Tab-separated table of C-alpha atoms and ligand atoms in Angstrom:
chain	number	residue	atom	x	y	z
P	29	MET	CA	-22.095	27.996	22.647
P	30	THR	CA	-20.314	25.160	24.470
P	31	TYR	CA	-17.042	23.699	23.185
P	32	ALA	CA	-15.159	20.535	24.120
P	33	ALA	CA	-11.680	21.702	25.119
P	34	ILE	CA	-8.788	19.230	25.135
P	35	THR	CA	-7.184	19.848	28.516
P	36	GLY	CA	-5.322	16.596	29.155
P	37	TRP	CA	-3.171	14.243	27.079
P	38	GLY	CA	-1.229	11.082	27.790
P	39	LYS	CA	0.321	8.083	26.069
P	40	CYS	CA	1.519	4.595	26.944
P	41	LEU	CA	4.035	2.812	24.761
P	42	PRO	CA	4.967	-0.708	25.846
P	43	PRO	CA	8.740	-0.913	26.400
P	44	ALA	CA	9.618	-3.930	24.206
P	45	ILE	CA	11.006	-2.853	20.819
P	46	LEU	CA	10.847	-4.896	17.596
P	47	SER	CA	13.333	-3.545	15.032
P	48	ASN	CA	13.423	-4.086	11.279
P	49	ASP	CA	16.465	-6.314	11.837
P	50	ASP	CA	14.445	-8.381	14.340
P	51	LEU	CA	11.758	-8.897	11.673
P	52	ALA	CA	14.434	-10.010	9.206
P	53	THR	CA	15.362	-12.899	11.552
P	54	PHE	CA	12.111	-14.711	10.669
P	55	LEU	CA	10.839	-12.990	7.493
P	56	ASP	CA	12.311	-12.607	4.013
P	57	THR	CA	12.784	-8.850	4.413
P	58	ASN	CA	15.436	-6.329	5.396
P	59	ASP	CA	15.878	-2.929	7.039
P	60	GLU	CA	16.564	-1.170	3.722
P	61	TRP	CA	13.291	-2.388	2.132
P	62	ILE	CA	11.134	-1.540	5.151
P	63	THR	CA	12.730	1.866	5.709
P	64	SER	CA	12.592	2.975	2.079
P	65	ARG	CA	9.012	1.684	1.421
P	66	THR	CA	7.409	2.713	4.709
P	67	GLY	CA	9.640	5.035	6.777
P	68	MET	CA	9.498	2.594	9.726
P	69	LYS	CA	12.556	1.566	11.754
P	70	GLU	CA	11.001	-0.045	14.825
P	71	ARG	CA	7.692	-0.653	16.598
P	72	ARG	CA	6.556	-1.682	20.117
P	73	ILE	CA	5.146	-5.054	21.177
P	74	SER	CA	2.889	-5.164	24.230
P	75	HIS	CA	3.358	-7.628	27.102
P	76	VAL	CA	-0.060	-6.651	28.552
P	77	ASP	CA	-3.678	-6.461	27.354
P	78	VAL	CA	-4.963	-3.414	25.507
P	79	SER	CA	-7.038	-2.272	28.527
P	80	GLU	CA	-3.858	-1.943	30.611
P	81	LEU	CA	-2.140	0.215	27.977
P	82	ALA	CA	-5.328	2.297	27.796
P	83	TYR	CA	-5.495	2.636	31.589
P	84	VAL	CA	-1.945	4.031	31.848
P	85	ALA	CA	-2.531	6.438	28.931
P	86	ALA	CA	-5.837	7.565	30.501
P	87	ALA	CA	-4.226	8.095	33.931
P	88	ASN	CA	-1.547	10.236	32.243
P	89	ALA	CA	-4.208	12.286	30.434
P	90	LEU	CA	-6.149	12.843	33.668
P	91	ALA	CA	-3.007	14.006	35.475
P	92	ALA	CA	-2.103	16.364	32.617
P	93	ALA	CA	-5.581	17.914	32.959
P	94	GLY	CA	-5.237	18.141	36.751
P	95	LYS	CA	-8.429	16.071	37.198
P	96	ARG	CA	-9.504	13.162	39.396
P	97	ALA	CA	-11.002	9.918	38.111
P	98	GLU	CA	-14.360	10.926	39.660
P	99	ASP	CA	-14.504	13.935	37.312
P	100	VAL	CA	-14.830	11.753	34.195
P	101	GLU	CA	-18.420	11.494	32.895
P	102	LEU	CA	-17.731	9.438	29.772
P	103	ILE	CA	-15.068	7.027	28.509
P	104	VAL	CA	-14.959	6.360	24.756
P	105	PHE	CA	-12.474	3.610	23.935
P	106	GLY	CA	-11.430	3.280	20.276
P	107	SER	CA	-9.742	0.038	19.221
P	108	THR	CA	-9.933	-3.035	16.993
P	109	THR	CA	-8.222	-5.392	19.426
P	110	PHE	CA	-10.451	-5.351	22.511
P	111	ASP	CA	-9.506	-8.004	25.110
P	112	GLU	CA	-13.167	-8.988	25.393
P	113	MET	CA	-16.372	-8.134	23.537
P	114	CYS	CA	-18.637	-8.411	26.592
P	115	PRO	CA	-18.138	-6.639	28.922
P	116	ASN	CA	-16.669	-3.794	26.919
P	117	ALA	CA	-13.125	-2.484	27.348
P	118	ALA	CA	-14.125	1.035	28.418
P	119	SER	CA	-15.738	-0.461	31.546
P	120	ASN	CA	-12.398	-2.085	32.432
P	121	VAL	CA	-10.635	1.287	32.145
P	122	GLN	CA	-13.374	2.772	34.341
P	123	ARG	CA	-12.751	0.057	36.969
P	124	LEU	CA	-8.960	0.428	36.871
P	125	LEU	CA	-9.128	4.225	37.140
P	126	GLY	CA	-11.950	4.244	39.678
P	127	ALA	CA	-13.874	6.562	37.347
P	128	CYS	CA	-17.182	5.601	38.960
P	129	ASN	CA	-19.179	8.468	37.407
P	130	ALA	CA	-18.316	7.620	33.780
P	131	ALA	CA	-20.568	6.142	31.109
P	132	CYS	CA	-18.529	3.676	29.043
P	133	MET	CA	-18.526	2.756	25.367
P	134	ASP	CA	-16.252	1.088	22.814
P	135	VAL	CA	-15.852	2.260	19.226
P	136	ASN	CA	-14.320	0.215	16.411
P	137	THR	CA	-13.545	1.849	13.072
P	138	ALA	CA	-10.072	0.219	12.798
P	139	CYS	CA	-7.212	2.718	12.503
P	140	THR	CA	-9.534	5.736	12.730
P	141	SER	CA	-11.119	4.495	16.001
P	142	GLY	CA	-9.308	7.057	18.167
P	143	MET	CA	-10.464	9.899	15.916
P	144	TYR	CA	-14.065	8.677	15.598
P	145	SER	CA	-14.043	8.394	19.413
P	146	LEU	CA	-12.913	12.010	19.597
P	147	THR	CA	-15.913	12.982	17.468
P	148	VAL	CA	-18.327	11.017	19.683
P	149	ALA	CA	-17.002	12.579	22.890
P	150	THR	CA	-16.867	16.093	21.446
P	151	ALA	CA	-20.453	15.827	20.162
P	152	MET	CA	-21.724	14.526	23.513
P	153	ILE	CA	-20.065	17.394	25.370
P	154	LYS	CA	-21.261	20.046	22.906
P	155	SER	CA	-24.827	18.715	23.062
P	156	GLY	CA	-24.822	18.752	26.864
P	157	VAL	CA	-25.110	15.002	27.478
P	158	VAL	CA	-21.875	15.026	29.530
P	159	ASN	CA	-19.477	17.678	30.779
P	160	SER	CA	-16.234	15.724	30.438
P	161	ALA	CA	-14.803	12.694	28.669
P	162	LEU	CA	-11.755	10.521	28.273
P	163	VAL	CA	-11.058	9.595	24.652
P	164	ILE	CA	-8.807	6.574	24.181
P	165	GLY	CA	-7.102	5.088	21.125
P	166	ALA	CA	-5.297	1.871	22.038
P	167	GLU	CA	-4.262	-1.224	20.171
P	168	VAL	CA	-2.432	-4.515	20.626
P	169	VAL	CA	-2.265	-5.451	16.939
P	170	SER	CA	0.529	-7.946	17.658
P	171	ARG	CA	-2.036	-10.415	19.089
P	172	ILE	CA	-3.986	-10.635	15.816
P	173	MET	CA	-1.021	-10.312	13.467
P	174	GLU	CA	-0.285	-12.958	10.838
P	175	TRP	CA	3.397	-12.946	11.697
P	176	SER	CA	4.467	-15.094	8.735
P	177	ASN	CA	3.032	-12.560	6.240
P	178	ARG	CA	5.708	-9.955	5.412
P	179	ASN	CA	3.185	-7.804	3.500
P	180	VAL	CA	1.500	-6.789	6.746
P	181	SER	CA	3.528	-7.853	9.779
P	182	ILE	CA	6.247	-5.259	9.162
P	183	LEU	CA	3.721	-2.415	9.240
P	184	PHE	CA	2.105	-2.548	12.670
P	185	GLY	CA	2.924	-1.991	16.349
P	186	ASP	CA	1.178	-1.635	19.732
P	187	GLY	CA	0.474	1.471	21.816
P	188	ALA	CA	-2.096	3.732	23.444
P	189	ALA	CA	-2.957	7.389	23.950
P	190	ALA	CA	-5.754	9.327	25.606
P	191	LEU	CA	-7.201	12.837	25.696
P	192	TYR	CA	-9.247	14.474	28.447
P	193	LEU	CA	-12.054	16.749	27.202
P	194	GLU	CA	-14.156	19.194	29.182
P	195	THR	CA	-16.738	21.883	28.527
P	196	SER	CA	-15.492	25.372	27.716
P	197	GLU	CA	-17.044	28.663	26.659
P	198	ILE	CA	-13.900	29.444	24.648
P	199	ARG	CA	-13.887	28.390	20.977
P	200	GLN	CA	-11.474	25.416	20.984
P	201	GLY	CA	-11.215	21.645	20.646
P	202	VAL	CA	-12.577	19.932	17.529
P	203	LEU	CA	-14.190	22.725	15.475
P	204	ALA	CA	-14.966	20.671	12.358
P	205	GLU	CA	-14.458	17.187	11.004
P	206	SER	CA	-15.309	15.057	8.018
P	207	LEU	CA	-15.919	11.322	8.417
P	208	GLY	CA	-16.596	8.677	5.811
P	209	CYS	CA	-16.122	5.094	4.670
P	210	TYR	CA	-15.483	3.225	1.392
P	211	GLY	CA	-17.616	0.232	2.402
P	212	GLU	CA	-17.398	-1.277	-1.087
P	213	SER	CA	-13.650	-1.695	-0.505
P	214	ARG	CA	-13.910	-3.300	2.930
P	215	ASP	CA	-12.474	-6.602	1.656
P	216	ILE	CA	-9.102	-5.112	0.700
P	217	LEU	CA	-8.160	-4.872	4.375
P	218	SER	CA	-9.678	-7.740	6.282
P	219	VAL	CA	-8.417	-9.683	9.299
P	220	GLN	CA	-9.806	-13.154	8.660
P	221	GLY	CA	-10.142	-15.109	11.884
P	222	TRP	CA	-10.863	-12.092	14.095
P	223	GLY	CA	-14.588	-12.118	14.920
P	224	LEU	CA	-17.551	-14.403	15.545
P	225	LYS	CA	-18.025	-15.046	11.823
P	226	TYR	CA	-15.086	-17.440	12.118
P	227	ALA	CA	-16.132	-19.148	15.361
P	228	ASP	CA	-17.759	-22.146	13.691
P	229	LYS	CA	-14.836	-22.720	11.318
P	230	LYS	CA	-12.786	-24.653	13.933
P	231	ARG	CA	-10.262	-21.850	13.970
P	232	ILE	CA	-8.558	-20.589	17.087
P	233	LEU	CA	-9.880	-17.074	17.677
P	234	GLY	CA	-7.059	-14.677	16.898
P	235	GLU	CA	-5.269	-17.099	14.553
P	236	THR	CA	-5.556	-14.885	11.535
P	237	SER	CA	-4.811	-14.508	7.872
P	238	TRP	CA	-4.857	-10.967	6.580
P	239	ALA	CA	-6.429	-10.076	3.217
P	240	PHE	CA	-4.420	-6.978	2.433
P	241	SER	CA	-4.050	-5.204	-0.941
P	242	GLY	CA	-1.324	-2.725	-0.003
P	243	GLN	CA	-1.365	-0.674	-3.190
P	244	GLU	CA	-5.171	-0.399	-3.309
P	245	ILE	CA	-5.258	0.662	0.340
P	246	PHE	CA	-2.503	3.167	-0.384
P	247	LYS	CA	-4.513	4.860	-3.183
P	248	LYS	CA	-7.794	4.844	-1.251
P	249	ALA	CA	-6.020	6.226	1.832
P	250	VAL	CA	-4.623	9.202	-0.081
P	251	LYS	CA	-7.987	9.834	-1.792
P	252	GLY	CA	-10.030	9.498	1.416
P	253	MET	CA	-7.781	11.671	3.547
P	254	THR	CA	-7.482	14.352	0.851
P	255	GLN	CA	-11.277	14.489	0.528
P	256	ALA	CA	-11.725	14.563	4.298
P	257	CYS	CA	-9.214	17.402	4.732
P	258	GLU	CA	-10.850	19.472	1.974
P	259	ARG	CA	-14.328	18.978	3.457
P	260	ALA	CA	-13.240	19.773	7.023
P	261	LEU	CA	-11.460	22.952	5.883
P	262	ALA	CA	-14.481	23.973	3.792
P	263	LYS	CA	-16.798	23.649	6.817
P	264	LEU	CA	-14.850	26.451	8.493
P	265	GLY	CA	-14.103	28.362	5.290
P	266	LEU	CA	-10.368	27.901	5.905
P	267	GLN	CA	-7.488	27.602	3.438
P	268	THR	CA	-4.523	25.305	4.128
P	269	GLU	CA	-2.420	28.383	5.021
P	270	ALA	CA	-4.454	28.689	8.231
P	271	ILE	CA	-3.153	25.303	9.452
P	272	ASP	CA	-0.190	25.478	11.834
P	273	LEU	CA	0.411	21.750	12.251
P	274	ILE	CA	-0.625	18.538	10.468
P	275	VAL	CA	-0.680	15.345	12.535
P	276	PRO	CA	-1.547	12.559	10.078
P	277	HIS	CA	-2.199	8.855	10.607
P	278	GLN	CA	1.206	7.179	10.354
P	279	ALA	CA	0.666	4.120	8.118
P	280	ASN	CA	3.356	4.809	5.521
P	281	LEU	CA	5.635	7.817	5.053
P	282	ARG	CA	4.932	7.709	1.308
P	283	ILE	CA	1.170	7.965	1.972
P	284	ILE	CA	1.820	11.033	4.131
P	285	ASP	CA	4.053	12.520	1.394
P	286	SER	CA	1.339	11.984	-1.266
P	287	LEU	CA	-1.306	13.593	0.937
P	288	THR	CA	0.959	16.545	1.718
P	289	LYS	CA	1.666	17.020	-2.005
P	290	ASN	CA	-2.042	16.764	-2.944
P	291	MET	CA	-3.015	19.316	-0.327
P	292	LYS	CA	0.014	21.552	-1.023
P	293	LEU	CA	0.873	21.395	2.679
P	294	PRO	CA	4.391	22.441	3.718
P	295	LYS	CA	6.404	19.406	4.849
P	296	GLU	CA	7.887	21.244	7.811
P	297	LYS	CA	4.389	21.518	9.325
P	298	VAL	CA	3.835	17.742	9.283
P	299	PHE	CA	4.482	15.811	12.519
P	300	ILE	CA	6.089	12.402	11.930
P	301	ASN	CA	6.884	9.635	14.435
P	302	ILE	CA	6.406	6.615	12.152
P	303	GLU	CA	10.078	5.590	12.392
P	304	ARG	CA	9.654	4.838	16.116
P	305	TYR	CA	6.265	3.092	16.266
P	306	GLY	CA	5.014	2.015	12.816
P	307	ASN	CA	1.237	1.943	12.472
P	308	MET	CA	-0.451	1.455	15.868
P	309	SER	CA	-3.914	1.489	14.270
P	310	ALA	CA	-6.383	3.238	16.630
P	311	ALA	CA	-3.535	4.587	18.783
P	312	THR	CA	-1.542	6.141	15.947
P	313	THR	CA	-2.962	9.626	15.499
P	314	LEU	CA	-3.603	10.164	19.207
P	315	VAL	CA	-0.045	9.102	20.146
P	316	ALA	CA	1.256	11.455	17.440
P	317	LEU	CA	-0.925	14.298	18.740
P	318	VAL	CA	0.201	13.697	22.338
P	319	GLU	CA	3.865	13.632	21.281
P	320	ALA	CA	3.391	16.787	19.205
P	321	VAL	CA	2.200	18.520	22.399
P	322	GLN	CA	4.924	17.025	24.593
P	323	GLU	CA	7.680	17.876	22.114
P	324	GLY	CA	6.589	21.496	21.743
P	325	TYR	CA	5.137	21.397	18.204
P	326	VAL	CA	1.679	22.338	19.491
P	327	THR	CA	1.618	25.988	20.490
P	328	ALA	CA	-1.078	27.943	22.303
P	329	ASN	CA	-4.236	28.465	20.181
P	330	CYS	CA	-2.750	26.769	17.088
P	331	ASN	CA	-4.822	25.101	14.333
P	332	ILE	CA	-4.144	21.389	13.887
P	333	LEU	CA	-5.334	19.182	11.007
P	334	VAL	CA	-5.527	15.437	11.757
P	335	PRO	CA	-6.269	13.184	8.739
P	336	ALA	CA	-6.662	9.417	9.227
P	337	PHE	CA	-7.841	6.251	7.495
P	338	GLY	CA	-8.281	2.602	8.368
P	339	GLY	CA	-9.971	-0.720	7.643
P	340	GLY	CA	-13.534	-0.465	6.473
P	341	LEU	CA	-12.146	1.581	4.680
P	342	THR	CA	-12.927	4.404	7.076
P	343	TRP	CA	-11.458	7.875	6.694
P	344	SER	CA	-11.538	11.122	8.626
P	345	ALA	CA	-10.040	14.572	9.128
P	346	HIS	CA	-10.371	16.714	12.255
P	347	LEU	CA	-9.664	20.409	12.611
P	348	ILE	CA	-8.611	21.072	16.172
P	349	LYS	CA	-8.028	24.447	17.775
P	350	TRP	CA	-5.710	23.941	20.724
P	351	GLY	CA	-6.270	25.896	23.920
P	352	ALA	CA	-4.005	28.291	25.795
P	353	ARG	CA	-2.221	25.630	27.866
P	354	THR	CA	0.374	23.282	26.335
P	355	HIS	CA	2.000	22.032	29.543
P	356	ALA	CA	0.740	19.204	31.745
P	357	ILE	CA	-0.608	20.244	35.161
P	358	ALA	CA	0.708	17.073	36.853
P	359	GLN	CA	2.289	13.687	36.137
P	360	SER	CA	0.618	10.374	36.914
P	361	GLU	CA	2.374	7.739	39.010
P	362	VAL	CA	0.634	4.883	37.215
P	363	SER	CA	2.864	2.694	35.047
P	364	LEU	CA	2.843	-0.676	33.286
P	365	PRO	CA	4.075	-3.813	35.032
P	366	GLU	CA	7.736	-4.308	34.136
P	367	THR	CA	8.942	-6.887	31.636
P	368	THR	CA	12.358	-8.251	30.731
P	369	GLN	CA	11.098	-9.746	27.457
P	370	THR	CA	12.324	-8.284	24.172
P	371	GLY	CA	10.015	-7.482	21.278
P	372	LEU	CA	11.385	-10.460	19.372
P	373	GLU	CA	10.772	-12.828	22.298
P	374	LEU	CA	7.180	-11.599	22.627
P	375	VAL	CA	6.583	-12.079	18.910
P	376	GLN	CA	8.181	-15.551	18.909
P	377	ALA	CA	5.635	-16.558	21.551
P	378	LEU	CA	2.786	-15.306	19.328
P	379	ARG	CA	3.908	-17.020	16.104
C	168	COA	N1	10.176	-7.073	2.512
C	168	COA	C1	10.757	-7.218	1.313
C	168	COA	N2	10.061	-7.263	0.152
C	168	COA	C2	8.716	-7.144	0.240
C	168	COA	C3	8.051	-6.980	1.458
C	168	COA	C4	8.832	-6.951	2.629
C	168	COA	N3	8.296	-6.793	3.857
C	168	COA	N4	6.721	-6.878	1.228
C	168	COA	C5	6.562	-6.958	-0.093
C	168	COA	N5	7.769	-7.139	-0.699
C	168	COA	C6	8.063	-7.268	-2.130
C	168	COA	C7	6.862	-7.701	-2.926
C	168	COA	O1	6.761	-9.127	-2.914
C	168	COA	C8	7.170	-7.150	-4.286
C	168	COA	O2	8.085	-8.017	-4.953
C	168	COA	P1	7.942	-8.275	-6.546
C	168	COA	O3	8.165	-6.943	-7.179
C	168	COA	O4	9.011	-9.252	-6.790
C	168	COA	O5	6.564	-8.781	-6.724
C	168	COA	C9	7.898	-5.855	-3.982
C	168	COA	O6	8.391	-5.985	-2.635
C	168	COA	C10	7.012	-4.620	-4.072
C	168	COA	O7	5.833	-4.867	-3.333
C	168	COA	P2	4.633	-3.861	-3.341
C	168	COA	O8	3.475	-4.450	-2.599
C	168	COA	O9	4.403	-3.391	-4.734
C	168	COA	O10	5.265	-2.660	-2.490
C	168	COA	P3	4.680	-1.233	-2.229
C	168	COA	O11	5.671	-0.246	-2.668
C	168	COA	O12	3.260	-1.094	-2.695
C	168	COA	O13	4.640	-1.190	-0.646
C	168	COA	C11	3.167	-1.419	1.237
C	168	COA	C12	3.827	-2.134	0.070
C	168	COA	C13	2.281	-2.412	1.984
C	168	COA	C14	4.260	-0.906	2.177
C	168	COA	C15	2.337	-0.220	0.721
C	168	COA	O14	1.537	-0.632	-0.360
C	168	COA	C16	1.463	0.374	1.799
C	168	COA	O15	1.933	0.929	2.759
C	168	COA	N6	0.123	0.331	1.627
C	168	COA	C17	-0.786	0.858	2.610
C	168	COA	C18	-1.082	-0.202	3.607
C	168	COA	C19	-1.462	0.302	4.954
C	168	COA	O16	-0.825	1.112	5.522
C	168	COA	N7	-2.523	-0.247	5.509
C	168	COA	C20	-2.935	0.098	6.827
C	168	COA	C21	-4.209	0.790	6.746
C	168	COA	S1	-4.536	1.718	8.210
C-alpha cells in the first residue's frame, strides 16, 4: 500500500501587524472585548497578492523536504481570495517556483480549503496519479473585508502555509478524514460582492458586505467539527486517547474550547496560535500545523487530529500520522519583498 508522507512544511506570514488597539482606532470596539470573545490579540495584513505569500510558503516547504521545484508533480492551492480566476493561482506558484513538472489546481471551500486540498493531494498520491505534491493554504482576506463591520473585521487576518507530500511505503500522512458541508446554511456566512454574481450590479469587485450570523456559525462549527472528528476516529477504530496533538481551525478560542469539551480532549494537547494571527481562513490550520512542527509539539510518529470548518458551511477532520523526521532538511532563501507600511496603514488604504 502507498501512503502520502508529509516530508516538508513551510509558512509565510506577512510582516505588517494589525492589533486590537489598531482596530479600535476606526471601529467601536476594544481590546478587552475582542480578547475575551475570541482569544485574538493581533493579525497580519498582507502587502502582496496571495500567490506571493503562497510562493514563499511553498519554497519553505520544498526546502524543508530537501526537494527541488522540478520534483513537484502536483500543486493544489486552497484559498477563497485568489488574485485571478483565470488563469488559476496554482499555475502562478508553479511559474514562480519553476515547478515545470507540476499539474496545477485551485480549491475553494473557504476556511477548510487547505485541508480539502490536503485530501485531494493525498488521494492522488495514494491512487498513483502523482508521486509528489505541494499543498497550499493561503489567504489575503483583508482585500475582501468589509472593514466598517466590527462583527467580522476583527476576526480575520492574512497568511499562508504549505506542505510537501511524497509517496511512502510506511504508514503515515493522512490516514483518515471526514469531510462534509451544511449547504442549507450557506447564507449565514456569505461575502456579498465577491464573485461574478455581483458583476452586473454596478459594484466594484471586492467591495463587499458580509452576511455573517456569528452565533449560528459558532453552533454549526462546533457541531460539524465534533461530527467530523468522531467519524474520522471511527474510520480507524481509534479513541480520543490515541491522539497526541489536536491542531484545530483557529476561528474563535471559545469554539475550540467547546469542541475540546464535547470530545473530552485534554486542553494541554490542543495547539493554539489564534492570539497572534486571528482566523486566516484557508491558511489557518496549515499555519498552525507548521508552527506545531517548528515549535516542537509534533513528535516522531505522533497522531494528530485536525478539525476545521468554513463558509459553505464546510467542515472536516483529518487524522494525520507524522513521520520519523520533525526537523527541516534545509532553509529556503526566498522571502517576501520588504515593506515599511504598518497593518493599520495597509487597512486604511483598503477602507
Ligand atoms: N466589539 C465590541 N462589541 C461587539 C463587537 C466588537 N467587535 N462585535 C459585536 N459586538 C457586540 C454586539 O453588538 C452585541 O451587543 P448587544 O448585546 O448590545 O447586542 C454584543 O457585542 C454581543 O455580540 P454577539 O454577536 O452576541 O457576540 P458573541 O459572543 O456571539 O461573539 C463572534 C461574536 C462573532 C465573536 C462569535 O459569534 C463567533 O466567533 N462566531 C463564529 C464566527 C466565525 O468564526 N466565523 C468564521 C468561520 S470560518
